[in-house]
N, C-alpha and C. Protein backbone atom coordinates (compact mmCIF):
# COMPACT_ATOMS: atom_id res chain seq x y z
N MET A 1 91.21 128.81 151.87
CA MET A 1 91.97 128.38 150.72
C MET A 1 92.07 126.86 150.76
N ASN A 2 91.74 126.20 149.64
CA ASN A 2 91.79 124.75 149.62
C ASN A 2 93.22 124.25 149.41
N LEU A 3 93.42 122.95 149.53
CA LEU A 3 94.76 122.37 149.42
C LEU A 3 95.38 122.65 148.06
N PHE A 4 94.60 122.51 147.00
CA PHE A 4 95.14 122.73 145.66
C PHE A 4 95.66 124.15 145.51
N ASP A 5 94.90 125.13 145.99
CA ASP A 5 95.34 126.52 145.93
C ASP A 5 96.61 126.74 146.75
N ARG A 6 96.65 126.11 147.92
CA ARG A 6 97.82 126.25 148.80
C ARG A 6 99.06 125.63 148.14
N LEU A 7 98.90 124.47 147.50
CA LEU A 7 100.01 123.84 146.79
C LEU A 7 100.50 124.72 145.65
N GLN A 8 99.57 125.26 144.88
CA GLN A 8 99.96 126.13 143.78
C GLN A 8 100.68 127.37 144.29
N GLN A 9 100.17 127.95 145.37
CA GLN A 9 100.80 129.13 145.95
C GLN A 9 102.21 128.79 146.42
N TRP A 10 102.34 127.66 147.11
CA TRP A 10 103.64 127.27 147.65
C TRP A 10 104.63 126.98 146.54
N LEU A 11 104.19 126.25 145.50
CA LEU A 11 105.09 125.91 144.41
C LEU A 11 105.45 127.11 143.56
N GLY A 12 104.58 128.10 143.50
CA GLY A 12 104.83 129.27 142.68
C GLY A 12 105.46 130.43 143.41
N ALA A 13 105.62 130.32 144.73
CA ALA A 13 106.16 131.44 145.51
C ALA A 13 107.59 131.76 145.10
N ALA A 14 107.88 133.03 145.04
CA ALA A 14 109.24 133.47 144.75
C ALA A 14 109.70 134.33 145.92
N GLY A 15 110.89 134.10 146.35
CA GLY A 15 111.40 134.90 147.46
C GLY A 15 112.81 134.46 147.80
N ALA A 16 113.41 135.17 148.70
CA ALA A 16 114.78 134.88 149.10
C ALA A 16 114.87 133.48 149.69
N GLY A 17 115.87 132.75 149.28
CA GLY A 17 116.12 131.43 149.85
C GLY A 17 115.31 130.31 149.22
N TRP A 18 114.44 130.63 148.26
CA TRP A 18 113.62 129.59 147.64
C TRP A 18 114.30 129.05 146.41
N GLU A 19 114.11 127.77 146.19
CA GLU A 19 114.60 127.11 144.99
C GLU A 19 113.61 127.32 143.87
N ALA A 20 114.01 126.92 142.67
CA ALA A 20 113.11 126.97 141.52
C ALA A 20 111.90 126.07 141.79
N PRO A 21 110.74 126.40 141.20
CA PRO A 21 109.54 125.60 141.45
C PRO A 21 109.74 124.10 141.23
N ASP A 22 110.50 123.68 140.22
CA ASP A 22 110.68 122.25 139.99
C ASP A 22 111.47 121.60 141.13
N GLU A 23 112.39 122.33 141.71
CA GLU A 23 113.14 121.82 142.87
C GLU A 23 112.21 121.72 144.07
N ARG A 24 111.33 122.68 144.21
CA ARG A 24 110.38 122.66 145.32
C ARG A 24 109.39 121.50 145.18
N GLU A 25 109.05 121.13 143.96
CA GLU A 25 108.19 119.97 143.75
C GLU A 25 108.87 118.71 144.27
N LEU A 26 110.18 118.61 144.05
CA LEU A 26 110.94 117.47 144.58
C LEU A 26 110.89 117.46 146.10
N HIS A 27 111.10 118.62 146.71
CA HIS A 27 111.04 118.73 148.16
C HIS A 27 109.69 118.25 148.67
N LEU A 28 108.63 118.71 148.02
CA LEU A 28 107.28 118.35 148.43
C LEU A 28 107.04 116.85 148.27
N ALA A 29 107.46 116.28 147.16
CA ALA A 29 107.27 114.85 146.92
C ALA A 29 107.98 114.03 147.99
N ALA A 30 109.22 114.39 148.29
CA ALA A 30 109.97 113.67 149.32
C ALA A 30 109.33 113.85 150.69
N ALA A 31 108.89 115.06 150.99
CA ALA A 31 108.28 115.34 152.30
C ALA A 31 106.99 114.55 152.48
N VAL A 32 106.19 114.42 151.43
CA VAL A 32 104.95 113.65 151.53
C VAL A 32 105.27 112.19 151.84
N LEU A 33 106.29 111.63 151.17
CA LEU A 33 106.68 110.24 151.47
C LEU A 33 107.14 110.10 152.92
N LEU A 34 107.90 111.06 153.39
CA LEU A 34 108.37 111.03 154.78
C LEU A 34 107.19 111.08 155.76
N PHE A 35 106.21 111.92 155.47
CA PHE A 35 105.01 111.96 156.31
C PHE A 35 104.27 110.63 156.28
N GLU A 36 104.17 110.02 155.12
CA GLU A 36 103.46 108.74 155.01
C GLU A 36 104.14 107.67 155.86
N VAL A 37 105.46 107.64 155.86
CA VAL A 37 106.18 106.68 156.69
C VAL A 37 105.96 106.99 158.16
N ALA A 38 106.03 108.27 158.52
CA ALA A 38 105.85 108.65 159.93
C ALA A 38 104.46 108.28 160.43
N LYS A 39 103.46 108.29 159.55
CA LYS A 39 102.09 108.00 159.95
C LYS A 39 101.69 106.55 159.69
N ALA A 40 102.58 105.75 159.15
CA ALA A 40 102.23 104.38 158.75
C ALA A 40 101.74 103.53 159.92
N ASP A 41 102.22 103.80 161.12
CA ASP A 41 101.79 103.04 162.30
C ASP A 41 100.57 103.68 162.97
N HIS A 42 99.89 104.57 162.23
CA HIS A 42 98.66 105.22 162.65
C HIS A 42 98.83 106.23 163.79
N GLN A 43 100.05 106.71 163.97
CA GLN A 43 100.28 107.79 164.91
C GLN A 43 101.51 108.56 164.46
N LEU A 44 101.50 109.84 164.68
CA LEU A 44 102.62 110.69 164.32
C LEU A 44 103.28 111.14 165.62
N ASP A 45 104.30 110.41 166.02
CA ASP A 45 105.01 110.72 167.26
C ASP A 45 105.85 111.98 167.08
N PRO A 46 105.96 112.79 168.12
CA PRO A 46 106.79 114.00 168.04
C PRO A 46 108.23 113.69 167.63
N VAL A 47 108.78 112.57 168.09
CA VAL A 47 110.15 112.23 167.74
C VAL A 47 110.26 111.91 166.24
N GLU A 48 109.21 111.33 165.67
CA GLU A 48 109.22 111.06 164.23
C GLU A 48 109.12 112.36 163.44
N LEU A 49 108.29 113.27 163.91
CA LEU A 49 108.18 114.56 163.25
C LEU A 49 109.50 115.33 163.32
N GLN A 50 110.14 115.27 164.46
CA GLN A 50 111.45 115.93 164.61
C GLN A 50 112.48 115.32 163.66
N ARG A 51 112.49 113.98 163.55
CA ARG A 51 113.42 113.32 162.64
C ARG A 51 113.09 113.66 161.19
N LEU A 52 111.80 113.75 160.86
CA LEU A 52 111.37 114.12 159.52
C LEU A 52 111.92 115.50 159.17
N GLN A 53 111.80 116.44 160.10
CA GLN A 53 112.33 117.79 159.88
C GLN A 53 113.84 117.75 159.68
N GLN A 54 114.52 116.94 160.49
CA GLN A 54 115.97 116.83 160.39
C GLN A 54 116.38 116.27 159.03
N VAL A 55 115.68 115.25 158.57
CA VAL A 55 115.99 114.64 157.28
C VAL A 55 115.80 115.66 156.15
N LEU A 56 114.69 116.39 156.18
CA LEU A 56 114.44 117.39 155.14
C LEU A 56 115.49 118.50 155.17
N ARG A 57 115.82 118.96 156.37
CA ARG A 57 116.82 120.03 156.49
C ARG A 57 118.18 119.57 155.94
N GLU A 58 118.58 118.37 156.32
CA GLU A 58 119.88 117.85 155.88
C GLU A 58 119.88 117.53 154.39
N HIS A 59 118.82 116.93 153.91
CA HIS A 59 118.77 116.49 152.51
C HIS A 59 118.68 117.66 151.54
N TRP A 60 117.88 118.65 151.87
CA TRP A 60 117.64 119.73 150.93
C TRP A 60 118.27 121.05 151.36
N GLY A 61 118.83 121.14 152.56
CA GLY A 61 119.47 122.38 153.01
C GLY A 61 118.49 123.53 153.16
N LEU A 62 117.30 123.23 153.69
CA LEU A 62 116.25 124.25 153.81
C LEU A 62 116.46 125.12 155.04
N ASP A 63 116.13 126.41 154.90
CA ASP A 63 116.16 127.29 156.06
C ASP A 63 114.87 127.09 156.86
N ASP A 64 114.78 127.75 158.01
CA ASP A 64 113.63 127.54 158.91
C ASP A 64 112.30 127.89 158.26
N GLU A 65 112.26 129.01 157.54
CA GLU A 65 111.01 129.44 156.90
C GLU A 65 110.57 128.46 155.82
N ALA A 66 111.51 128.07 154.97
CA ALA A 66 111.18 127.13 153.90
C ALA A 66 110.76 125.78 154.47
N LEU A 67 111.45 125.33 155.50
CA LEU A 67 111.11 124.06 156.14
C LEU A 67 109.73 124.11 156.76
N SER A 68 109.41 125.19 157.45
CA SER A 68 108.11 125.34 158.09
C SER A 68 106.98 125.29 157.06
N GLU A 69 107.13 126.02 155.98
CA GLU A 69 106.10 126.02 154.94
C GLU A 69 105.99 124.66 154.27
N LEU A 70 107.13 124.02 154.00
CA LEU A 70 107.12 122.71 153.38
C LEU A 70 106.40 121.70 154.27
N LEU A 71 106.67 121.74 155.57
CA LEU A 71 106.01 120.82 156.49
C LEU A 71 104.50 121.03 156.51
N GLU A 72 104.08 122.28 156.49
CA GLU A 72 102.65 122.57 156.50
C GLU A 72 101.98 122.03 155.24
N VAL A 73 102.55 122.33 154.09
CA VAL A 73 101.96 121.91 152.82
C VAL A 73 102.03 120.39 152.66
N ALA A 74 103.17 119.80 152.99
CA ALA A 74 103.33 118.35 152.84
C ALA A 74 102.43 117.59 153.81
N GLY A 75 102.29 118.10 155.02
CA GLY A 75 101.41 117.45 155.99
C GLY A 75 99.98 117.43 155.50
N ARG A 76 99.53 118.55 154.95
CA ARG A 76 98.16 118.61 154.41
C ARG A 76 98.03 117.71 153.19
N ALA A 77 99.03 117.74 152.32
CA ALA A 77 98.98 116.90 151.11
C ALA A 77 98.95 115.43 151.49
N SER A 78 99.71 115.06 152.49
CA SER A 78 99.71 113.68 152.96
C SER A 78 98.36 113.29 153.54
N ASP A 79 97.76 114.17 154.31
CA ASP A 79 96.44 113.90 154.90
C ASP A 79 95.36 113.75 153.84
N ASP A 80 95.45 114.55 152.78
CA ASP A 80 94.42 114.57 151.74
C ASP A 80 94.71 113.62 150.58
N SER A 81 95.88 113.04 150.56
CA SER A 81 96.31 112.20 149.44
C SER A 81 95.63 110.84 149.45
N VAL A 82 95.25 110.40 148.27
CA VAL A 82 94.72 109.04 148.12
C VAL A 82 95.70 108.17 147.35
N SER A 83 96.72 108.79 146.78
CA SER A 83 97.70 108.07 145.98
C SER A 83 99.04 108.79 146.06
N LEU A 84 100.10 108.03 145.96
CA LEU A 84 101.45 108.60 145.94
C LEU A 84 102.07 108.54 144.55
N HIS A 85 101.27 108.23 143.55
CA HIS A 85 101.81 108.06 142.20
C HIS A 85 102.48 109.32 141.67
N ARG A 86 101.89 110.45 141.88
CA ARG A 86 102.49 111.70 141.38
C ARG A 86 103.86 111.93 142.00
N GLN A 87 103.94 111.75 143.31
CA GLN A 87 105.21 111.95 144.00
C GLN A 87 106.26 110.94 143.52
N LEU A 88 105.85 109.69 143.42
CA LEU A 88 106.78 108.64 142.99
C LEU A 88 107.25 108.86 141.55
N ASP A 89 106.34 109.25 140.67
CA ASP A 89 106.73 109.53 139.29
C ASP A 89 107.75 110.65 139.22
N LEU A 90 107.51 111.72 139.96
CA LEU A 90 108.43 112.85 139.96
C LEU A 90 109.79 112.45 140.50
N LEU A 91 109.80 111.72 141.61
CA LEU A 91 111.07 111.30 142.20
C LEU A 91 111.81 110.34 141.28
N ASN A 92 111.10 109.43 140.65
CA ASN A 92 111.75 108.51 139.71
C ASN A 92 112.33 109.23 138.51
N GLU A 93 111.61 110.25 138.07
CA GLU A 93 112.06 111.01 136.91
C GLU A 93 113.30 111.86 137.22
N ARG A 94 113.36 112.39 138.43
CA ARG A 94 114.37 113.41 138.74
C ARG A 94 115.54 112.96 139.60
N LEU A 95 115.40 111.86 140.34
CA LEU A 95 116.48 111.44 141.23
C LEU A 95 117.32 110.33 140.60
N ASP A 96 118.62 110.44 140.78
CA ASP A 96 119.49 109.36 140.33
C ASP A 96 119.56 108.30 141.43
N PRO A 97 120.18 107.15 141.16
CA PRO A 97 120.21 106.08 142.18
C PRO A 97 120.82 106.50 143.52
N ALA A 98 121.83 107.33 143.51
CA ALA A 98 122.45 107.78 144.77
C ALA A 98 121.47 108.64 145.57
N GLU A 99 120.72 109.51 144.88
CA GLU A 99 119.74 110.35 145.58
C GLU A 99 118.58 109.52 146.10
N LYS A 100 118.20 108.49 145.35
CA LYS A 100 117.13 107.60 145.83
C LYS A 100 117.59 106.84 147.07
N PHE A 101 118.85 106.42 147.08
CA PHE A 101 119.39 105.75 148.27
C PHE A 101 119.37 106.69 149.46
N ARG A 102 119.75 107.92 149.25
CA ARG A 102 119.75 108.91 150.32
C ARG A 102 118.33 109.15 150.85
N LEU A 103 117.36 109.22 149.93
CA LEU A 103 115.96 109.37 150.34
C LEU A 103 115.50 108.14 151.11
N MET A 104 115.85 106.95 150.64
CA MET A 104 115.46 105.72 151.32
C MET A 104 116.06 105.67 152.72
N THR A 105 117.28 106.12 152.87
CA THR A 105 117.90 106.18 154.19
C THR A 105 117.12 107.15 155.09
N GLY A 106 116.72 108.28 154.55
CA GLY A 106 115.92 109.23 155.32
C GLY A 106 114.57 108.65 155.73
N LEU A 107 113.95 107.91 154.82
CA LEU A 107 112.68 107.26 155.15
C LEU A 107 112.87 106.26 156.30
N TRP A 108 113.94 105.49 156.24
CA TRP A 108 114.24 104.55 157.33
C TRP A 108 114.51 105.30 158.63
N ARG A 109 115.22 106.43 158.54
CA ARG A 109 115.52 107.21 159.75
C ARG A 109 114.25 107.67 160.44
N VAL A 110 113.25 108.05 159.66
CA VAL A 110 111.97 108.46 160.24
C VAL A 110 111.28 107.25 160.86
N ALA A 111 111.30 106.12 160.16
CA ALA A 111 110.62 104.92 160.66
C ALA A 111 111.19 104.44 161.99
N CYS A 112 112.48 104.57 162.17
CA CYS A 112 113.09 104.05 163.41
C CYS A 112 113.33 105.14 164.45
N ALA A 113 112.81 106.34 164.23
CA ALA A 113 113.03 107.45 165.15
C ALA A 113 112.46 107.19 166.54
N ASP A 114 111.36 106.44 166.62
CA ASP A 114 110.72 106.18 167.91
C ASP A 114 111.25 104.93 168.60
N GLY A 115 112.32 104.37 168.06
CA GLY A 115 112.97 103.22 168.71
C GLY A 115 112.44 101.88 168.26
N GLU A 116 111.43 101.87 167.41
CA GLU A 116 110.92 100.61 166.89
C GLU A 116 110.45 100.80 165.46
N ILE A 117 110.54 99.74 164.69
CA ILE A 117 110.04 99.78 163.33
C ILE A 117 108.78 98.94 163.30
N HIS A 118 107.65 99.61 163.21
CA HIS A 118 106.36 98.93 163.16
C HIS A 118 106.25 98.17 161.84
N HIS A 119 105.55 97.04 161.85
CA HIS A 119 105.46 96.25 160.62
C HIS A 119 104.75 97.01 159.50
N TYR A 120 103.87 97.94 159.82
CA TYR A 120 103.25 98.76 158.78
C TYR A 120 104.29 99.69 158.14
N GLU A 121 105.19 100.23 158.96
CA GLU A 121 106.25 101.09 158.43
C GLU A 121 107.16 100.30 157.50
N GLU A 122 107.56 99.13 157.96
CA GLU A 122 108.47 98.31 157.12
C GLU A 122 107.79 97.91 155.82
N HIS A 123 106.52 97.55 155.89
CA HIS A 123 105.79 97.18 154.69
C HIS A 123 105.74 98.35 153.70
N LEU A 124 105.43 99.54 154.21
CA LEU A 124 105.39 100.71 153.34
C LEU A 124 106.76 100.99 152.75
N LEU A 125 107.80 100.89 153.55
CA LEU A 125 109.16 101.14 153.05
C LEU A 125 109.53 100.14 151.96
N ARG A 126 109.16 98.89 152.11
CA ARG A 126 109.43 97.89 151.07
C ARG A 126 108.71 98.25 149.78
N ARG A 127 107.46 98.67 149.90
CA ARG A 127 106.69 99.07 148.71
C ARG A 127 107.31 100.30 148.05
N LEU A 128 107.69 101.29 148.86
CA LEU A 128 108.30 102.49 148.31
C LEU A 128 109.62 102.18 147.62
N ALA A 129 110.41 101.31 148.22
CA ALA A 129 111.68 100.92 147.59
C ALA A 129 111.42 100.29 146.23
N ASP A 130 110.45 99.41 146.16
CA ASP A 130 110.11 98.79 144.87
C ASP A 130 109.64 99.83 143.86
N LEU A 131 108.78 100.74 144.30
CA LEU A 131 108.23 101.74 143.39
C LEU A 131 109.25 102.80 142.98
N LEU A 132 110.29 102.97 143.79
CA LEU A 132 111.38 103.91 143.46
C LEU A 132 112.54 103.19 142.75
N TYR A 133 112.35 101.91 142.50
CA TYR A 133 113.37 101.10 141.83
C TYR A 133 114.70 101.09 142.59
N VAL A 134 114.58 101.00 143.91
CA VAL A 134 115.77 100.87 144.76
C VAL A 134 116.03 99.38 144.92
N PRO A 135 117.20 98.90 144.50
CA PRO A 135 117.49 97.47 144.62
C PRO A 135 117.41 97.00 146.08
N HIS A 136 117.06 95.74 146.26
CA HIS A 136 116.89 95.21 147.61
C HIS A 136 118.16 95.38 148.44
N SER A 137 119.31 95.18 147.84
CA SER A 137 120.57 95.33 148.59
C SER A 137 120.74 96.76 149.10
N GLU A 138 120.31 97.76 148.32
CA GLU A 138 120.39 99.15 148.75
C GLU A 138 119.33 99.46 149.80
N PHE A 139 118.17 98.83 149.68
CA PHE A 139 117.11 98.95 150.68
C PHE A 139 117.63 98.49 152.04
N ILE A 140 118.29 97.34 152.06
CA ILE A 140 118.84 96.78 153.30
C ILE A 140 120.00 97.64 153.81
N ARG A 141 120.85 98.10 152.90
CA ARG A 141 121.98 98.95 153.30
C ARG A 141 121.47 100.25 153.92
N ALA A 142 120.41 100.84 153.36
CA ALA A 142 119.82 102.07 153.91
C ALA A 142 119.26 101.81 155.30
N LYS A 143 118.62 100.66 155.47
CA LYS A 143 118.06 100.31 156.78
C LYS A 143 119.17 100.20 157.82
N HIS A 144 120.24 99.49 157.49
CA HIS A 144 121.34 99.33 158.44
C HIS A 144 122.02 100.67 158.76
N LEU A 145 122.14 101.51 157.75
CA LEU A 145 122.73 102.83 157.97
C LEU A 145 121.86 103.64 158.93
N ALA A 146 120.55 103.63 158.70
CA ALA A 146 119.62 104.38 159.56
C ALA A 146 119.60 103.81 160.97
N LEU A 147 119.61 102.50 161.11
CA LEU A 147 119.61 101.87 162.44
C LEU A 147 120.90 102.18 163.19
N GLY A 148 121.99 102.31 162.47
CA GLY A 148 123.27 102.65 163.08
C GLY A 148 123.30 104.06 163.64
N GLU A 149 122.47 104.94 163.07
CA GLU A 149 122.40 106.34 163.51
C GLU A 149 121.47 106.51 164.70
N SER A 150 120.54 105.56 164.88
CA SER A 150 119.52 105.70 165.95
C SER A 150 120.07 105.41 167.31
């Protein structure tokens, strides 16, 4: 089964504990961004993956099964992705400023999970903040909040 089929299957799945497909699209978009930040320094450390899972679980309230499937699909989508425009458009369309701040804080939490913020991670986070229309002051506030948790 190719990635497109897997994405369609995942987004269209109905079952106990699943959100509506449009809510699942948001989960997937956010998860892909989190994977991109985790991989920005050209390695996916186990501690970053663990923090990524924690952020998704806390942000979306996912159960173990939903989280596991989301990680599998988002990881593949991130590996196969050449652009983040679809994810960014969806997040910009559906998230309010408070939710974008919460996502930005989660992105920072993943970036600093390994005890250092690589310059590639910071560069990507700055670009994502701009593309998500997160004001610079909120970008910095999210960074300080995430660093305070590490």
